[in-house]
Coordinates of C-alpha atoms and ligand atoms in Angstrom, one line a residue:
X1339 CA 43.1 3.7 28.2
X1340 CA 42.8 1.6 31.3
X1341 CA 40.3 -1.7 30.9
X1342 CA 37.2 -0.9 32.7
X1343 CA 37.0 -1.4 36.2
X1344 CA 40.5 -2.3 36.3
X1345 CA 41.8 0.7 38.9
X1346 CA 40.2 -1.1 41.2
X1347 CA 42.2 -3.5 41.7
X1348 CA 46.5 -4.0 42.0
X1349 CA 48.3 -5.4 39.4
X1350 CA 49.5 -8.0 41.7
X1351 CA 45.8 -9.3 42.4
X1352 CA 45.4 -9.2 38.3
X1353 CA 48.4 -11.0 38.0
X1354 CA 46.9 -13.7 40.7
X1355 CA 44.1 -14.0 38.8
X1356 CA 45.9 -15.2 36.1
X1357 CA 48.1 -17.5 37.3
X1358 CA 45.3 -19.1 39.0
X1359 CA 43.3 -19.6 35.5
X1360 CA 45.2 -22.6 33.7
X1361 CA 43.2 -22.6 30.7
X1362 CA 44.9 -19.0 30.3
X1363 CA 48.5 -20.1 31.1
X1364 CA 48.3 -23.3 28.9
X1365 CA 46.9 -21.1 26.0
X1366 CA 49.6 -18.2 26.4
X1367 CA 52.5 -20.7 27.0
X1368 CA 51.5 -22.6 24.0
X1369 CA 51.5 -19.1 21.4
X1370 CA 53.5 -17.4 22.5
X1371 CA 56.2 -19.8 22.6
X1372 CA 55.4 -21.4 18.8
X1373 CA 55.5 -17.1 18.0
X1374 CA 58.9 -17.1 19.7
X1375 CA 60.2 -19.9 17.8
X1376 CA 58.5 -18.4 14.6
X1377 CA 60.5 -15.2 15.2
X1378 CA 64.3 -17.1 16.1
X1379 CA 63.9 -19.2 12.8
X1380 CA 63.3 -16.6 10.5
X1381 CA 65.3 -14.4 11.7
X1382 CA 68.5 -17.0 11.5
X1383 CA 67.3 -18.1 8.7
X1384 CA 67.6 -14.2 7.4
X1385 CA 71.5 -14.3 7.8
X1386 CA 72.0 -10.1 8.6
X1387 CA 69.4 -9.9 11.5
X1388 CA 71.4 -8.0 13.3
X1389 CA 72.1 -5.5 10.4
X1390 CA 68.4 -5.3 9.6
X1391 CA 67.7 -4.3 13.6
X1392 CA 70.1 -1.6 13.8
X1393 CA 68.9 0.1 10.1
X1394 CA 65.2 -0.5 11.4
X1395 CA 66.2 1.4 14.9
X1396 CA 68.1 4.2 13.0
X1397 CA 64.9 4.8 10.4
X1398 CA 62.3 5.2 13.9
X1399 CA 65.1 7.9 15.6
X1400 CA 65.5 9.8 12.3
X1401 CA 62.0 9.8 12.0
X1402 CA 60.9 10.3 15.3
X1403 CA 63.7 13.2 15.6
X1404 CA 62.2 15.4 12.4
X1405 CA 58.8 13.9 13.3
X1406 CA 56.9 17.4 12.7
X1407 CA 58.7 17.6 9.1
X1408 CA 57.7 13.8 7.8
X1409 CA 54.1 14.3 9.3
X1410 CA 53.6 17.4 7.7
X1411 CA 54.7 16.2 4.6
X1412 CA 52.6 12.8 4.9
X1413 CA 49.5 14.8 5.7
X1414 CA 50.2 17.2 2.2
X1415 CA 50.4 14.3 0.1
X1416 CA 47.4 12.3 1.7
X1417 CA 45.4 15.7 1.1
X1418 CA 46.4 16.2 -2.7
X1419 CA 45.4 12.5 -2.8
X1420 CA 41.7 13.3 -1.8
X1421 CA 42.4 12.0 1.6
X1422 CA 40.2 14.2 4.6
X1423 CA 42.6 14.9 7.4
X1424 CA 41.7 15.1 11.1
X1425 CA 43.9 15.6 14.1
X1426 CA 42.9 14.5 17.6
X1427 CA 45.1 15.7 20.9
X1428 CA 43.1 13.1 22.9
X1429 CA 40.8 9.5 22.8
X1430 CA 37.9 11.4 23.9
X1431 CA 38.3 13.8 20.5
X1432 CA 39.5 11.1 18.4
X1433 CA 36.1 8.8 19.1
X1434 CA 34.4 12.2 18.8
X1435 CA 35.4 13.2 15.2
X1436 CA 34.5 9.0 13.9
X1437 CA 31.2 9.3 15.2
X1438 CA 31.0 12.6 13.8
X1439 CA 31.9 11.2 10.3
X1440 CA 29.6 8.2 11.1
X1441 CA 26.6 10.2 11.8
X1442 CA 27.3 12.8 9.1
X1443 CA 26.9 9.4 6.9
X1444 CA 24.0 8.3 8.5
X1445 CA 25.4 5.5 8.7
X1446 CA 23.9 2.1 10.9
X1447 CA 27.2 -0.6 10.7
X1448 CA 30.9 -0.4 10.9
X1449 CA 32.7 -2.9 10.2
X1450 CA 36.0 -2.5 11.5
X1451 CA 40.0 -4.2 11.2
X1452 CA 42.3 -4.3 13.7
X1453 CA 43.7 -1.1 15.2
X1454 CA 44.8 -1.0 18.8
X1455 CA 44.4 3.0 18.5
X1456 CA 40.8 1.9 18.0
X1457 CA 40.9 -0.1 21.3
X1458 CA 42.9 2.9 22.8
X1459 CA 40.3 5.2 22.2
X1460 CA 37.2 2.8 23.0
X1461 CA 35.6 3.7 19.8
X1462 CA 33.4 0.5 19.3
X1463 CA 31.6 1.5 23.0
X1464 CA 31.6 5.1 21.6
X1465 CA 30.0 4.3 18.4
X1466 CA 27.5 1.2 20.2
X1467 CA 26.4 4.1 22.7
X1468 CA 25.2 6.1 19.5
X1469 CA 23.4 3.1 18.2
X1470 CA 25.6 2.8 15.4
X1471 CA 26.7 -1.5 15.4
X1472 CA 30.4 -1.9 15.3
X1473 CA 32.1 -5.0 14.4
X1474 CA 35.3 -6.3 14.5
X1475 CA 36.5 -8.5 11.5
X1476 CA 39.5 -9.9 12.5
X1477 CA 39.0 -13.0 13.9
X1478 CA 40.5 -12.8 17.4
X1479 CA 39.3 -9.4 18.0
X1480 CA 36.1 -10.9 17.1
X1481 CA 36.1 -13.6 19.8
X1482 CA 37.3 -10.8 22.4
X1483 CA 34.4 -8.6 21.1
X1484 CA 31.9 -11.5 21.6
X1485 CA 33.7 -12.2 25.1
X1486 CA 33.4 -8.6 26.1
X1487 CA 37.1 -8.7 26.7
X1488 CA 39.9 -6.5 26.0
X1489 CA 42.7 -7.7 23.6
X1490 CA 45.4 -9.7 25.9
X1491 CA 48.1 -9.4 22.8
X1492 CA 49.1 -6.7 20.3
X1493 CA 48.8 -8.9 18.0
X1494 CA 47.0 -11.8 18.8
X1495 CA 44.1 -10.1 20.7
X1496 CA 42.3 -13.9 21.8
X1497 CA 45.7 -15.6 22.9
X1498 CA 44.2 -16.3 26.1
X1499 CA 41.2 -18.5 24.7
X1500 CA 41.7 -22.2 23.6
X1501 CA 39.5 -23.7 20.7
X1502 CA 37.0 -25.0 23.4
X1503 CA 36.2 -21.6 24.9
X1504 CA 36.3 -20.3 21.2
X1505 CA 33.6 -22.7 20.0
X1506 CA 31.1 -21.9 23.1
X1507 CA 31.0 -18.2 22.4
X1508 CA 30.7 -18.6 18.8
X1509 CA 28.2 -21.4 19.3
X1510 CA 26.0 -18.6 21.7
X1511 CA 26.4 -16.5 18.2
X1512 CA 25.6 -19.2 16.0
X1513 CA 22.2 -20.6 18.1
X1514 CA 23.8 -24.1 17.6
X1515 CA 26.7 -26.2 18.6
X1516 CA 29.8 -25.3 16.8
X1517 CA 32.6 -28.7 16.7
X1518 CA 36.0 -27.0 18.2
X1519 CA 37.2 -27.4 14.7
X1520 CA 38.9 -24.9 13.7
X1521 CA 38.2 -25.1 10.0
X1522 CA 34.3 -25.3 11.4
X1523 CA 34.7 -21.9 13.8
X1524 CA 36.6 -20.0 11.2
X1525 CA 34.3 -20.9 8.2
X1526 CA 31.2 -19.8 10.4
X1527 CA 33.2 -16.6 10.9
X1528 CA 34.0 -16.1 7.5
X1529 CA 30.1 -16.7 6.4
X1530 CA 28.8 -14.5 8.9
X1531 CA 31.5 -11.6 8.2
X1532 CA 30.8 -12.0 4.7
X1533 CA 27.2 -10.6 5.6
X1534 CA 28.4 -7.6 7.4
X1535 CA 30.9 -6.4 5.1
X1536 CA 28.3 -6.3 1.9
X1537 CA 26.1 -4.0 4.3
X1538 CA 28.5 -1.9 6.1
X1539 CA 28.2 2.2 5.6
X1540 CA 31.4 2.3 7.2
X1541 CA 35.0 0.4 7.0
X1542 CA 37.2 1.4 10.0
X1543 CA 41.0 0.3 9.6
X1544 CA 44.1 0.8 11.8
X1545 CA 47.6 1.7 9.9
X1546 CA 51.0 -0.1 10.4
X1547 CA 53.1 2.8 8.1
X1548 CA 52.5 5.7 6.4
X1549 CA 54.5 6.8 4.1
X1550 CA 55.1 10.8 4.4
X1551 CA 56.6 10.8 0.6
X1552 CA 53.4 9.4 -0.8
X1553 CA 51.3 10.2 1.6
X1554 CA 49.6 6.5 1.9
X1555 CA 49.0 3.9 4.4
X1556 CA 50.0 0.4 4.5
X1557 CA 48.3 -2.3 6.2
X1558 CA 49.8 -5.8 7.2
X1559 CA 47.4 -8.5 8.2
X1560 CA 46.7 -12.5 7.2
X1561 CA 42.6 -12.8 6.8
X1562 CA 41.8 -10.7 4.1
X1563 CA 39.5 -8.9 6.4
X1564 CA 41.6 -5.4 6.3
X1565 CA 41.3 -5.3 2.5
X1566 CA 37.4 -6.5 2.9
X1567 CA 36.9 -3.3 4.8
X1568 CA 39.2 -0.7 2.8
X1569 CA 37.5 -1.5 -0.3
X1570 CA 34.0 -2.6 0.2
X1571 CA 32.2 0.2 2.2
X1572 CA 31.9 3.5 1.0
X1573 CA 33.5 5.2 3.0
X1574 CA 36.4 4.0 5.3
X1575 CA 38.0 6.1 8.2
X1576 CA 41.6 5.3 9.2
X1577 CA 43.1 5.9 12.7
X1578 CA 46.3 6.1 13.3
X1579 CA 49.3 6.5 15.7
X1580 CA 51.1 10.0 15.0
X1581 CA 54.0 8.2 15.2
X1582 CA 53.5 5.7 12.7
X1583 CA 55.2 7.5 9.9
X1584 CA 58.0 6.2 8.2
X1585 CA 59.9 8.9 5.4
X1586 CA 59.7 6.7 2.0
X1587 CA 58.4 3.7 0.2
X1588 CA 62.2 2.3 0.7
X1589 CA 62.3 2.3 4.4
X1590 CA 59.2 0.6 4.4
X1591 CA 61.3 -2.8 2.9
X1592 CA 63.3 -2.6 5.7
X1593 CA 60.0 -2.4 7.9
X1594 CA 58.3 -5.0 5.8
X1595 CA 61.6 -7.4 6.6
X1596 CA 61.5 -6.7 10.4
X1597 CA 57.5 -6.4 11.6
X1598 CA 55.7 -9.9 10.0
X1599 CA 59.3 -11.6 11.2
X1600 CA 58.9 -10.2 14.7
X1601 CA 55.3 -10.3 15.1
X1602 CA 54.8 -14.1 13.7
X1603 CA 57.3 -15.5 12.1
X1604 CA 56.2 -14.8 8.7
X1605 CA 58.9 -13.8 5.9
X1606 CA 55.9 -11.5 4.8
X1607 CA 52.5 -11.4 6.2
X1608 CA 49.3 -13.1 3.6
X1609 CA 48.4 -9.6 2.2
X1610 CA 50.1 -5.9 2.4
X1611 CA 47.9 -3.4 1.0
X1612 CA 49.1 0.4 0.0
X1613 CA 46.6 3.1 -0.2
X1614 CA 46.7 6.1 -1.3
X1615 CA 43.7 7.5 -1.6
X1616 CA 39.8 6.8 -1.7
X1617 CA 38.8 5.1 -5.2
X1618 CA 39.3 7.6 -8.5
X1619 CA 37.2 7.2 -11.5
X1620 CA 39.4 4.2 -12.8
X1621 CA 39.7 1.9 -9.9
X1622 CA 37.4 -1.1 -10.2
X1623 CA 37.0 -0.6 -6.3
X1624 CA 38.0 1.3 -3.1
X1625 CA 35.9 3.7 -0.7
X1626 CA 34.2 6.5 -2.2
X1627 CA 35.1 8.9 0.4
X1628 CA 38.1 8.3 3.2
X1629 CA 39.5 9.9 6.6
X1630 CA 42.4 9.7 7.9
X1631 CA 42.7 10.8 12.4
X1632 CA 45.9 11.0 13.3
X1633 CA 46.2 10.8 17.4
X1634 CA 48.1 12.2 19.4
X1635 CA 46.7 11.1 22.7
X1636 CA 49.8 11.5 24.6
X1637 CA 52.3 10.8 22.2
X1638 CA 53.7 14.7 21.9
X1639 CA 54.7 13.7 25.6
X1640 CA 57.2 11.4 24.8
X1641 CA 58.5 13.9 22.5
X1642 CA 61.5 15.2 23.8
X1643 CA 61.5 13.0 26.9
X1644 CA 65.0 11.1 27.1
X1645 CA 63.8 8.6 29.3
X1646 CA 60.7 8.0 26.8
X1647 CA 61.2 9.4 23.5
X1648 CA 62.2 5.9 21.8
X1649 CA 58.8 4.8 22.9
X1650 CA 57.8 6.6 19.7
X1651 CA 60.2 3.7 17.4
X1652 CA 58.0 0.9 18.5
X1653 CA 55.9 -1.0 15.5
X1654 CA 53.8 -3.1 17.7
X1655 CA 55.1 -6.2 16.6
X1656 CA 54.2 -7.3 19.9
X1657 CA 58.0 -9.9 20.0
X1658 CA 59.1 -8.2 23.4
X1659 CA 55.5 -10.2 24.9
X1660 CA 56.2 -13.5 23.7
X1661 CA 60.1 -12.9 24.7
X1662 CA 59.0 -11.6 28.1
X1663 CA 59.2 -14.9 30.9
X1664 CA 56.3 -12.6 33.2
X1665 CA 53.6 -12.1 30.2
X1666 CA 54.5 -15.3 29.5
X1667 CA 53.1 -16.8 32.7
X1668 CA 50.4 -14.1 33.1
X1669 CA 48.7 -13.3 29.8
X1670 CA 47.8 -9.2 28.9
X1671 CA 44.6 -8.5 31.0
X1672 CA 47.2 -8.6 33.9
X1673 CA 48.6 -5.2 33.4
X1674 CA 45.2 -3.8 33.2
X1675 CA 45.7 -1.3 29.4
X1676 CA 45.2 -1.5 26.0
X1677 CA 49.4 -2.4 25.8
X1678 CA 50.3 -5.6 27.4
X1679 CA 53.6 -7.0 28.1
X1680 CA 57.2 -5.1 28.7
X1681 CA 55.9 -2.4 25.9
X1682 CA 52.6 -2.4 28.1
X1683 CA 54.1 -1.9 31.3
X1684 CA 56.0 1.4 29.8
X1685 CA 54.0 2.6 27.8
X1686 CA 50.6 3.2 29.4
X1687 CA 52.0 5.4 31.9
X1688 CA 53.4 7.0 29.6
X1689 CA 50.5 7.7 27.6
X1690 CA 48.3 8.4 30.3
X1691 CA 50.9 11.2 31.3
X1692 CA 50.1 9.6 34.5
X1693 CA 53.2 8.0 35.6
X1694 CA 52.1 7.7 39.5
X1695 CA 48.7 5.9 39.1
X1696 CA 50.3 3.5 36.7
X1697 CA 53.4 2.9 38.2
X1698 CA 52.5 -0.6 39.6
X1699 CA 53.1 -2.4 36.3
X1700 CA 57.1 -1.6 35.9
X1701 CA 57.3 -4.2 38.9
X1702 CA 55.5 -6.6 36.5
X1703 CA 59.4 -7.6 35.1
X1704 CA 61.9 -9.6 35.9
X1705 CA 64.8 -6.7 34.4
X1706 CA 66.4 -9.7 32.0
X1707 CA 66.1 -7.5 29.1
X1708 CA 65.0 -10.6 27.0
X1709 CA 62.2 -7.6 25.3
X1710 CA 65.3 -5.4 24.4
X1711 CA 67.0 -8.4 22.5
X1712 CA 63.3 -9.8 20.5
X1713 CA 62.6 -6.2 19.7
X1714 CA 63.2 -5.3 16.0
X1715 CA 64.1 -1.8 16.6
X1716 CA 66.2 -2.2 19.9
X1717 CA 63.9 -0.5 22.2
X1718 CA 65.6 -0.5 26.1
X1719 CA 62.6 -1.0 27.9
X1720 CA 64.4 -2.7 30.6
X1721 CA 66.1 0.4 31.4
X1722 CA 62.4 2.7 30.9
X1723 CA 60.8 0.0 33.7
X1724 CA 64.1 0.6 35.6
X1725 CA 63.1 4.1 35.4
X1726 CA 59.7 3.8 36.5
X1727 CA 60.8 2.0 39.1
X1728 CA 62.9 4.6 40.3
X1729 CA 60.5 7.4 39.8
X1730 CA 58.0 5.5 41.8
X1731 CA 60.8 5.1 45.4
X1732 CA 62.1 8.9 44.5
X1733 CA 58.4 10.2 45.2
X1734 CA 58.1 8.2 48.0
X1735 CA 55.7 5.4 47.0
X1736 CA 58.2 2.4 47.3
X1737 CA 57.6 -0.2 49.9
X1738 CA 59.3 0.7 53.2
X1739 CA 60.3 -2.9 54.1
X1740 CA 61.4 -3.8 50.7
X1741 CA 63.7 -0.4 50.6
X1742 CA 65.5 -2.0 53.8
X1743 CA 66.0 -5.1 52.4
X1744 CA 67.9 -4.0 49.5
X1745 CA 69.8 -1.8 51.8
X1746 CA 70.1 -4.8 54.2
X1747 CA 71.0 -6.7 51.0
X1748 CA 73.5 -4.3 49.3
X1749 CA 75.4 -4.1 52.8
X1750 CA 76.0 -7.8 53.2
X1751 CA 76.7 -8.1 49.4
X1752 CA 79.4 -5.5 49.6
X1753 CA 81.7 -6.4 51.8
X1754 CA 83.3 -10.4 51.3
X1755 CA 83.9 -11.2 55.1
X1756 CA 80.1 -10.3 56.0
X1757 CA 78.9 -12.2 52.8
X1758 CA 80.8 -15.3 54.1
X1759 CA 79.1 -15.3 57.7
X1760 CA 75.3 -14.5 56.2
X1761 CA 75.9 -17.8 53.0
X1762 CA 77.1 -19.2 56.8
X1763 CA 74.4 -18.4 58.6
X1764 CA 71.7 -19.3 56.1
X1765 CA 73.4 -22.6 55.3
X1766 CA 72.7 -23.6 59.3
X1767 CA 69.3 -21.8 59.8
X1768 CA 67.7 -23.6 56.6
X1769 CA 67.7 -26.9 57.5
X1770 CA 64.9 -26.5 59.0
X1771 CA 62.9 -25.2 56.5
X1772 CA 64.6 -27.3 53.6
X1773 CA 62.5 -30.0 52.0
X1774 CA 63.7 -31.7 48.9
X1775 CA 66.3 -29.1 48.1
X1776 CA 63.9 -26.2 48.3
X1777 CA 62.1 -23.6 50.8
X1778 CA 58.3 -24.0 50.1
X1779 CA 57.2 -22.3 53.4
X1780 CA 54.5 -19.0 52.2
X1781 CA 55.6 -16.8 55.1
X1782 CA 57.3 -13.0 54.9
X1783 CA 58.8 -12.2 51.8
X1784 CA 58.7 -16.0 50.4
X1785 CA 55.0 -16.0 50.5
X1786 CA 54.3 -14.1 47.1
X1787 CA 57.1 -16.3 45.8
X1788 CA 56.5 -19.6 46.9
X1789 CA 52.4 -19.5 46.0
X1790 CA 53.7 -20.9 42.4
X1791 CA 56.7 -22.2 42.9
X1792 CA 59.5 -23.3 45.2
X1793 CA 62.3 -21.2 46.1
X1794 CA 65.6 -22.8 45.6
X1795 CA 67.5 -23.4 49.4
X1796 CA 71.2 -22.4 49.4
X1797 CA 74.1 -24.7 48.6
X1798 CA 75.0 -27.4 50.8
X1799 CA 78.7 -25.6 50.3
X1800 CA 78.8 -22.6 48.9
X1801 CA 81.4 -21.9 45.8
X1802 CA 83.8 -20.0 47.8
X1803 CA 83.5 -22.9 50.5
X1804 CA 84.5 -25.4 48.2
X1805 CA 87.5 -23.4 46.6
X1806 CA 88.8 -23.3 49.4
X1807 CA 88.3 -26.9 50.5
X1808 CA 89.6 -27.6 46.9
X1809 CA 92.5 -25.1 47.7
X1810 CA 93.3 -27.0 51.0
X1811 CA 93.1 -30.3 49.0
X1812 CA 96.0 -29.6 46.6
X1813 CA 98.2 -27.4 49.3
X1814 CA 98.3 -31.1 51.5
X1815 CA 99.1 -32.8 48.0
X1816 CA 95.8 -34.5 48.1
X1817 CA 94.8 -33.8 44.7
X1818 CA 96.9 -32.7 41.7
X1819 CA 95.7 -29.6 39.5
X1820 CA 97.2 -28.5 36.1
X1821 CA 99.0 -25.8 36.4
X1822 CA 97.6 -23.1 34.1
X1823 CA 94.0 -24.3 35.4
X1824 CA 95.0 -23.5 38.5
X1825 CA 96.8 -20.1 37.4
X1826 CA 93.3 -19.0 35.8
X1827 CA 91.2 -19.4 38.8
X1828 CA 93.4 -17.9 41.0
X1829 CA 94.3 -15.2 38.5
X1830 CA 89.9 -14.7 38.4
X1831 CA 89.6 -14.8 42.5
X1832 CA 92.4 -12.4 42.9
X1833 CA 90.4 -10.1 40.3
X1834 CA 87.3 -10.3 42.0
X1835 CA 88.9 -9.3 45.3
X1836 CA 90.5 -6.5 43.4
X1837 CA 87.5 -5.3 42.0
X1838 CA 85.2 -4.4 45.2
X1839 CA 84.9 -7.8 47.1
X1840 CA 82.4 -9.3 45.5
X1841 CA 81.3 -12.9 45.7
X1842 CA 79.8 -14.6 43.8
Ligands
SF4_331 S1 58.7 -2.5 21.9 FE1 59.8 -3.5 20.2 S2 59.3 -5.7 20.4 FE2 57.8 -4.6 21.7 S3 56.0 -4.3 20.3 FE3 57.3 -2.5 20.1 S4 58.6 -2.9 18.4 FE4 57.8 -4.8 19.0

């Protein structure tokens, strides 16, 4: 599930890459910020967010936990419905049995809504290799299709492109200059679509839920295309996540309240289509004929796993991206998979089983946890990249000098007196590197650093220094301190010596 051609390089020379294209930092800062104010508003402006998190995060465990029971059940009820049923262990199999179905149909178009199991599996190279055309209605999959690109987002697969670079593919497509209108690009979209979904053999959807009681799918999306595709074609084919069961119609409120929320801000997305079902003799529309492939491809690994298992809860709302300050600076193609992001960074590994040729990406964090509080169903995946991180030193691939640093670190940190006389010894050997209160100098450790930023010198007089110039102050009567101010912080400093040294 790796982009092509993308083991060949690091994830550090992706993630240079990136930083060094400013059309792609300008166009991620700007979305994913306005998606993470989206989220904070409407989730305030719900009142019991909090509430709503912890019932979403104990519907995925239950589910997850008796996931063999609500997938049995879901499959049952999608077969009395008329749905075909296929299971795939792997992406190879699941691309396998669609072009199967497609060829069996004879068919020569499919037109296709967003599914990142679709990306997952590569099925639009799969069915283009067979001479079947595949196209991708939803608009930014579309522009990454034209592009030849790989989605950068979960959820918004073009987030990298602005309106200029939009207009010049879709002008190439066009065979004239497009403005970099949006209403312009969008409505040549929309005609050109139009086209496609009138011919189409085939409609190929993704699935947000299925509901195990009813055995149906539901689909969340905001273009219309989704619904385009499940009911126009004859036949439509569904792929799905075996995980993306939920138990019952009523859980599904609570899902409906937490994914548009997370994912864009929305109370509820434009359209939310149920089916259950290909078209029966009284529906004025629907697919004559419809499939349902449930994947596993390395899903049953997480099963069981206690580092990985809650994996399995996610609902691709794609919030832990825009909360993340590292995706945030260098977009998805950075990470190299299908999954971008902090969910990205844990979750290909663990999909691809292969946690050592993968294990790069958990360094792609900064640890803050800011994905664990913007995700909906309280995923930790600071402490799976912590993990990761730790699996990669305990089999010996960490990096030799940065190991002795942290244990160079952890003994000066540890011990007050030597803390004191390295803050001492930094404070003299700066100056000569210090220019307008900050160490800009791309040499050792500081070079991967400083290449985008400045790395902030230390104190003229450390806090500890000036307690204790402070302390001196009011002992010689100099100053004058209320009294239970001066209670509290010596109350605090006599904790922190208490509790192992530290300094802070
Ligand atoms: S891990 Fe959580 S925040 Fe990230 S995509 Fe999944 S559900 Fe959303």
């Amino acid at each position: 599930m790796s982009q092509p051609g993308v083991m060949d390089v690091t994830v550090k020379k992706r993630a240079e890459l990136a930083l060094n294209d400013d059309f792609l930092r300008k166009a991620v800062k700007f979305t994913t910020e306005r998606l993470r104010n989206g989220k904070k508003a409407a989730s305030e402006e719900h009142g019991n967010w909090e509430e709503w998190r912890e019932r979403g995060r104990q519907i995925r465990l239950h589910t997850i936990a008796h996931l063999d029971y609500y997938l049995n059940e879901f499959v049952n009820n999608a077969r009395a419905n008329g749905v075909h049923i296929h299971f795939a262990d792997t992406s190879v199999e699941a691309a396998a049995i669609a072009l199967d179905i497609a060829t069996h149909k004879h068919a020569s178009t499919v037109v296709k809504s967003k599914s990142m199991v679709s990306e997952e599996v590569h099925l639009n190279h799969v069915l283009e290799s067979a001479g079947i055309e595949a196209i991708e209605t939803d608009l930014g999959e579309y522009i990454i299709q034209l592009a030849g690109e790989a989605p950068s987002h979960i959820v918004i697969p073009a987030i990298h492109k602005n309106r200029y670079q939009i207009a010049e593919l879709l002008s190439k497509e066009a065979g004239e200059m497009l403005e970099p209108d949006t209403t312009v690009l969008a409505g040549f979209v929309r005609k050109k679509l139009r086209e496609k979904f009138l011919e189409a053999d085939i409609g190929m959807t993704g699935c947000n839920f299925a509901i195990a009681e009813t055995g149906s799918m539901v689909l969340f999306e905001n273009e219309g295309n989704a619904r385009m595709v499940s009911t126009v074609p004859k036949t439509q084919i569904t792929l799905m996540g075996m995980e993306r069961i939920i138990p019952s119609w009523t859980d599904l409120e609570v899902m409906a309240t937490l994914l548009p929320r997370s994912a864009t801000g929305q109370k509820l997305t434009m359209y939310m289509s149920g089916i259950t079902g290909p078209r029966r003799s009284e529906d004025g529309d629907g697919p004559e004929e419809m499939h349902i492939i449930i994947v596993d491809n390395g899903r049953s690994l997480q099963l069981g796993d206690p580092e990985f298992q809650e994996l399995l809860n996610c609902i691709r709302c794609g919030a832990c991206l825009n909360a993340c300050p590292v995706y945030r600076h260098i977009g998805g193609h950075a990470y190299g998979g299908t999954y971008s992001g902090p969910i990205g960074a844990v979750l290909t590994p663990a999909l691809n089983g292969n946690i050592d040729e993968w294990n790069d990406i958990a360094g792609a964090s900064s640890l803050c946890g800011a994905c664990y509080e913007a995700c909906p169903v309280k995923i930790p995946l600071h402490d799976m990249l912590v993990y990761l991180r730790r699996r990669k030193v305990e089999k010996g691939h960490g990096n030799k000098l940065e190991s002795a640093g942290m244990k160079g670190f952890a003994a000066v940190v540890s011990n007050s007196k030597r803390f004191s006389t390295a803050i001492r010894l930094g404070q003299i050997g700066q100056k000569v590197v210090v220019k307008n209160n900050g160490i800009s100098m791309k040499l050792g450790p500081l070079k991967g650093w400083n290449s985008y930023r400045v790395a902030p010198s230390l104190a003229k007089r450390s806090f500890r220094q000036q307690w204790n110039k402070l302390d001196e102050e009011l002992n010689q009567g100099k100053k004058e301190m209320d009294s239970s101010v001066r209670n509290r912080m010596e109350q605090i400093l006599r904790e922190r010596e208490g509790g192992g040294q530290h300094e802070h």
